[in-house]
Short mmCIF file of C-alpha atoms in Angstrom, two decimals:
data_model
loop_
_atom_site.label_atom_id
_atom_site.label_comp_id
_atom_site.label_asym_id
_atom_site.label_seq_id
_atom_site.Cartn_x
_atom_site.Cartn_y
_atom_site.Cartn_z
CA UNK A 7 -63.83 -107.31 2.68
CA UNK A 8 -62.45 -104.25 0.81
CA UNK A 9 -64.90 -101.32 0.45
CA UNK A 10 -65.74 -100.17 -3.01
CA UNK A 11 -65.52 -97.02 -4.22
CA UNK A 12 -67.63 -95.90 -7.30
CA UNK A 13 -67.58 -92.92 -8.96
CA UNK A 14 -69.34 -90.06 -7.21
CA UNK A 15 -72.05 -89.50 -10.34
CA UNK A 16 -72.76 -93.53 -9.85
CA UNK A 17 -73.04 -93.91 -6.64
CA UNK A 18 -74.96 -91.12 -6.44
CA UNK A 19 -77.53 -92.28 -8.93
CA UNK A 20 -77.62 -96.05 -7.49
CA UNK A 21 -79.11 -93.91 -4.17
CA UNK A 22 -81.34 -92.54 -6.17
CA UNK A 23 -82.56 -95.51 -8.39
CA UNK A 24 -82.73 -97.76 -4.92
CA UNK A 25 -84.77 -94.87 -3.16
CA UNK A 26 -87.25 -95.04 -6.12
CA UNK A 27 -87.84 -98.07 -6.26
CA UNK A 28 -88.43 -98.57 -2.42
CA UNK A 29 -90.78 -95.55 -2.75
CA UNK A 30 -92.53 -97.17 -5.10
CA UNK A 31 -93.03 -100.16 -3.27
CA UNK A 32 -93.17 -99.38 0.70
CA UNK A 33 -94.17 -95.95 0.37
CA UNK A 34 -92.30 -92.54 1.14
CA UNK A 35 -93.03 -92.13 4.49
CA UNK A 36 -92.38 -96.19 5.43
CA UNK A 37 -88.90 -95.95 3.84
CA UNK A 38 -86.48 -95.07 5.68
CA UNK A 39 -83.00 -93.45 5.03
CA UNK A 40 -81.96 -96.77 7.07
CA UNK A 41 -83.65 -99.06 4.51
CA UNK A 42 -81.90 -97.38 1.84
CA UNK A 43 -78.57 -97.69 2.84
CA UNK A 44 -78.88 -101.27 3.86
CA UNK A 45 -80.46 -102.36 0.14
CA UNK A 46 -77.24 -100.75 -1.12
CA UNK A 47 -74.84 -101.44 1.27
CA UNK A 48 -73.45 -98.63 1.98
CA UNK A 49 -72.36 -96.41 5.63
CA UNK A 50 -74.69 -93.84 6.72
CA UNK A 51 -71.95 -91.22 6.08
CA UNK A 52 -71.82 -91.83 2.41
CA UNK A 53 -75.55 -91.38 2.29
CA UNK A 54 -75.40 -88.26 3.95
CA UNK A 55 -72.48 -87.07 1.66
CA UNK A 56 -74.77 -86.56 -1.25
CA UNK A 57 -77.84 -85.88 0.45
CA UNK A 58 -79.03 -84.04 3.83
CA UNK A 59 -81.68 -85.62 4.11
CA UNK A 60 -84.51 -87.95 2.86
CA UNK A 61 -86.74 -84.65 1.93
CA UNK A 62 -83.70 -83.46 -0.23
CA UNK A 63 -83.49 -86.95 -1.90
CA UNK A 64 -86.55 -86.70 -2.74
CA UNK A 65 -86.32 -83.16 -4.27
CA UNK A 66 -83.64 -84.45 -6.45
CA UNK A 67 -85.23 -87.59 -7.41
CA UNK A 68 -88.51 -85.67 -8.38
CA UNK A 69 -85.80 -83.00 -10.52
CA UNK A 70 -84.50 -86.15 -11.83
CA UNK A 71 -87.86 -87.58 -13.14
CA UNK A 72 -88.40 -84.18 -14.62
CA UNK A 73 -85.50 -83.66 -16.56
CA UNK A 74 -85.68 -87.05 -18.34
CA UNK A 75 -89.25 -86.05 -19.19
CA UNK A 76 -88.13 -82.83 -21.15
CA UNK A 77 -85.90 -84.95 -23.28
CA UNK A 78 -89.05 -86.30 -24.76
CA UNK A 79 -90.66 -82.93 -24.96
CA UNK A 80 -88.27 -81.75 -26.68
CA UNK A 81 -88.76 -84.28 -29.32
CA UNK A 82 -92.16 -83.45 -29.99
CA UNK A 83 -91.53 -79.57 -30.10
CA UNK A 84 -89.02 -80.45 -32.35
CA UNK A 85 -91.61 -82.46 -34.75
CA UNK A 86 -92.01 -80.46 -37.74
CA UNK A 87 -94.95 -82.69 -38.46
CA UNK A 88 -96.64 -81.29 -35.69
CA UNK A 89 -98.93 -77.96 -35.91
CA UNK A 90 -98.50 -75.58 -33.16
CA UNK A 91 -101.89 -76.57 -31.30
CA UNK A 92 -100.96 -80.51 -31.79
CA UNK A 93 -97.63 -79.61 -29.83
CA UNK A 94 -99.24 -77.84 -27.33
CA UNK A 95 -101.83 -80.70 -26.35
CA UNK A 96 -99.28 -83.22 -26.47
CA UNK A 97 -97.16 -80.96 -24.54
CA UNK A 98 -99.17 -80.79 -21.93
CA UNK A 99 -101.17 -84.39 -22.32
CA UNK A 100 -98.13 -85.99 -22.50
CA UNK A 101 -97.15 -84.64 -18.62
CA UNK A 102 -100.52 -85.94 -17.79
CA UNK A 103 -99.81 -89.36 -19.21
CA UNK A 104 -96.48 -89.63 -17.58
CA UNK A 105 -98.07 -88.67 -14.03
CA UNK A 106 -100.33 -91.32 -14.55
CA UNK A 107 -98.04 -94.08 -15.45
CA UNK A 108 -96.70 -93.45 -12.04
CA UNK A 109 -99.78 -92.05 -10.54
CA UNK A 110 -99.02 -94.79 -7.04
CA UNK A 111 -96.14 -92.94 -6.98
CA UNK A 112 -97.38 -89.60 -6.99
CA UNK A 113 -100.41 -90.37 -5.01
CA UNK A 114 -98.23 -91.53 -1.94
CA UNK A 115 -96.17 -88.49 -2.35
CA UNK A 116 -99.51 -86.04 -2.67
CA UNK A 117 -100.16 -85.55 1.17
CA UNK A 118 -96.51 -84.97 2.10
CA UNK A 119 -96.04 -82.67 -1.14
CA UNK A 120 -98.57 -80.21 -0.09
CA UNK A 121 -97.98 -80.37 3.49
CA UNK A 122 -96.81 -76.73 5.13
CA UNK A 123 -93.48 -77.16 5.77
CA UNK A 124 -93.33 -78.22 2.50
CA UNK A 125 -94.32 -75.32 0.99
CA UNK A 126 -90.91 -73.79 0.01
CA UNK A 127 -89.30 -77.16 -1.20
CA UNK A 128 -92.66 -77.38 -3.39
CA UNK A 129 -91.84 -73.99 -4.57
CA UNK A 130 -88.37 -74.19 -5.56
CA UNK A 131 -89.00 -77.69 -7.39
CA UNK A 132 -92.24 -76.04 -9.28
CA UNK A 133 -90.46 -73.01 -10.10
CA UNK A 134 -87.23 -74.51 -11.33
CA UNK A 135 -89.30 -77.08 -13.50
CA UNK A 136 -91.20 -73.95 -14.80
CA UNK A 137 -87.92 -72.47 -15.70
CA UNK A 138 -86.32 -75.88 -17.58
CA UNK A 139 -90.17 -76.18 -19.54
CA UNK A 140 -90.96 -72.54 -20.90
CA UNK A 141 -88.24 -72.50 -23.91
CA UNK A 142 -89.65 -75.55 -24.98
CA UNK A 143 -93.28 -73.52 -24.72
CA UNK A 144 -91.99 -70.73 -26.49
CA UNK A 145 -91.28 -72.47 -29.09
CA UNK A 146 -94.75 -73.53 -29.60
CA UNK A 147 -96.01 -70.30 -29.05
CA UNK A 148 -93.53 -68.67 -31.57
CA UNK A 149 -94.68 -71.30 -33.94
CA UNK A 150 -98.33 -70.85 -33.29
CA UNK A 151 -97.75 -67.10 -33.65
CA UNK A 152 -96.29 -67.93 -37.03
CA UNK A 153 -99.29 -69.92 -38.43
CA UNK A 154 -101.72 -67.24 -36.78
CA UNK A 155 -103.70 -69.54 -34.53
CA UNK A 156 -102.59 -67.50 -31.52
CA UNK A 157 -101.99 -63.78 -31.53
CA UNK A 158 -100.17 -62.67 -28.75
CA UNK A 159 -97.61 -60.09 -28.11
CA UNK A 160 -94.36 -61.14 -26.07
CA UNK A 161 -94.26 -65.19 -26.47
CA UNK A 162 -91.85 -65.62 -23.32
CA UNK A 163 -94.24 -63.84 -20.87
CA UNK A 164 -96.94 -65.58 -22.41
CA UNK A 165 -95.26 -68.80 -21.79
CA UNK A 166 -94.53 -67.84 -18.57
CA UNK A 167 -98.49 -67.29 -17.57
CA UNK A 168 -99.49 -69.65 -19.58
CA UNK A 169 -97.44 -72.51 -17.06
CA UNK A 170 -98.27 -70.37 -14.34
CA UNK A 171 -102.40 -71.16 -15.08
CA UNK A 172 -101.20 -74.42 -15.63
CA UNK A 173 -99.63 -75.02 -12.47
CA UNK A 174 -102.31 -73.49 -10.55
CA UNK A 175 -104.64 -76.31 -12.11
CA UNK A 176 -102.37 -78.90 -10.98
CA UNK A 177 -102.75 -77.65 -7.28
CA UNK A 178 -106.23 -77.24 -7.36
CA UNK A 179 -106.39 -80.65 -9.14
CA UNK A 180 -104.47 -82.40 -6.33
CA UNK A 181 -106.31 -81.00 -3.17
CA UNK A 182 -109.53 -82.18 -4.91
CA UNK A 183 -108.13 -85.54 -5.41
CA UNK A 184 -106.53 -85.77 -1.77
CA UNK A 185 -110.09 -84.21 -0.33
CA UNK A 186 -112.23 -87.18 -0.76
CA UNK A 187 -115.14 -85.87 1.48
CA UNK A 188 -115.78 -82.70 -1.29
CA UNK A 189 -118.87 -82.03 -0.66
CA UNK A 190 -119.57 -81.37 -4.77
CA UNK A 191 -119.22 -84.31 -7.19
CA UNK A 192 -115.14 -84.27 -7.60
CA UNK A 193 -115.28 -85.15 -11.01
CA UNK A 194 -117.91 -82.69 -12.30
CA UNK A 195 -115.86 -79.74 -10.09
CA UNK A 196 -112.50 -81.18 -11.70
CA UNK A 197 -114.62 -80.99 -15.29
CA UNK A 198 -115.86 -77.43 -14.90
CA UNK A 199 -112.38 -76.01 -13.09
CA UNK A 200 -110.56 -77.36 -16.32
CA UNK A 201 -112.88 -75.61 -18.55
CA UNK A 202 -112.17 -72.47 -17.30
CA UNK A 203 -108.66 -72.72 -17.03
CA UNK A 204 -108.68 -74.12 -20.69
CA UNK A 205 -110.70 -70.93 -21.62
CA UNK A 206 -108.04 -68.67 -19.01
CA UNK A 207 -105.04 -70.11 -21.58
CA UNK A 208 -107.41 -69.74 -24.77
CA UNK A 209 -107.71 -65.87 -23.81
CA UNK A 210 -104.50 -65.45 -22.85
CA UNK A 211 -102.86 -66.80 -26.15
CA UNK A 212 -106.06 -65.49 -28.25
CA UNK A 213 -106.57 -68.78 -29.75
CA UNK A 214 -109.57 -70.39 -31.21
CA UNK A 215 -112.85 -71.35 -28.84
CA UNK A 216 -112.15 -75.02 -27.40
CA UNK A 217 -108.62 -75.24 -29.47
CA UNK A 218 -106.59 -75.09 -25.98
CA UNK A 219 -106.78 -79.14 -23.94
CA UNK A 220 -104.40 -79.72 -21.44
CA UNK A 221 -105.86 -82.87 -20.39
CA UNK A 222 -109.05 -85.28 -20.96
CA UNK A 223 -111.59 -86.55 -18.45
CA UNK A 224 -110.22 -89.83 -18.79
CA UNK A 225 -106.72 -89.23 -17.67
CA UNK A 226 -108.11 -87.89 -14.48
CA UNK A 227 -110.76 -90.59 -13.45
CA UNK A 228 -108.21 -92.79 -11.89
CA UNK A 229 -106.78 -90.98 -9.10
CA UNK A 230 -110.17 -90.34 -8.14
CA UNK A 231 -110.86 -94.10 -7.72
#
């Protein structure tokens, strides 16, 4: 049988759309680089020529997901509709949402992601998706500067802290949800944690008392279940 050759950019992103989906459904750790290459049919070498290894795939599948989640934030910064504090909750409750609709997903990948020798690939990924997302948070800062419910010097620094508070939620956030023996009620730590962080952005943009919500209560319960 004659092999066939695809273009690089679609082969490529058949690995990557097979990998997902066999995340999704055997888990990251039970899928192998094996399993991959056999649901495409494809040598071991051609694997290996677009990624080194199944940690890398998944960095690049996890950039992936993020970049085609900034094409629909960039829709709602770009909603002139939208006031400045309405962007910036659906800015950040929208992430939450879209974590959730794949929360098996992410909840497989949680123990591995924060795992040591993880640590750098955690870092770069965080960092570079911190880099892609501030513009778009500018934006809504510049805006909320202009209708004077913030009042804050220096909108890309605050951006910049502003995602940095936010990330550091998000890691607190996930080694409560992967520590199931907390000794505290998880869900009334997770409540009060967020409510300082919420007031940590609040001060930090000088916006209205409880105007700042990354997130609701609700959108957390599940990976707690």
């Amino acid at each position: 049988m004659a092999r066939i050759v695809k273009d690089p950019d679609v082969r490529r992103s058949e690995i990557l759309d097979v990998a997902h989906r066999l995340f999704y459904q055997k888990g990251y750790e039970q899928t192998s680089i094996q399993n991959i290459i056999t649901e495409i049919g494809i040598a071991k070498g051609t694997f290996y020529h677009y990624f080194r290894s199944k940690q890398d795939l998944l960095d690049v599948m996890i950039k992936r997901m993020v970049e085609q989640k900034l094409q629909s934030l960039e829709l709602v910064v770009a909603d002139e509709h939208l006031s400045a504090l309405e962007k910036f909750e659906r800015f950040f409750g929208d992430l939450a949402d879209w974590k959730g609709a794949n929360r098996d997903f992410f909840l497989d990948l949680l123990p591995i992601w924060y795992k040591d020798e993880n640590a750098i690939v955690r870092y770069k990924v965080q960092s570079g998706s911190m880099e892609r997302t501030m513009p778009f948070l500018v934006q809504i800062i510049e805006q909320g500067l202009a209708e004077g419910v913030f009042a804050a010097e220096y909108p890309a620094d605050i951006a910049e802290i502003v995602l940095q508070i936010g990330q550091a939620l998000s890691d607190t956030l996930a080694k409560l949800i992967l520590n199931e023996a907390h000794s505290e009620d998880r869900l009334a730590v997770i409540e009060r944690k967020t409510r300082v962080y919420h007031y940590a952005i609040e001060r930090t943009l000088n916006a209205p008392a409880g105007s700042i919500k990354l997130f609701n209560l609700d959108q957390v319960k599940p990976w707690l279940d």
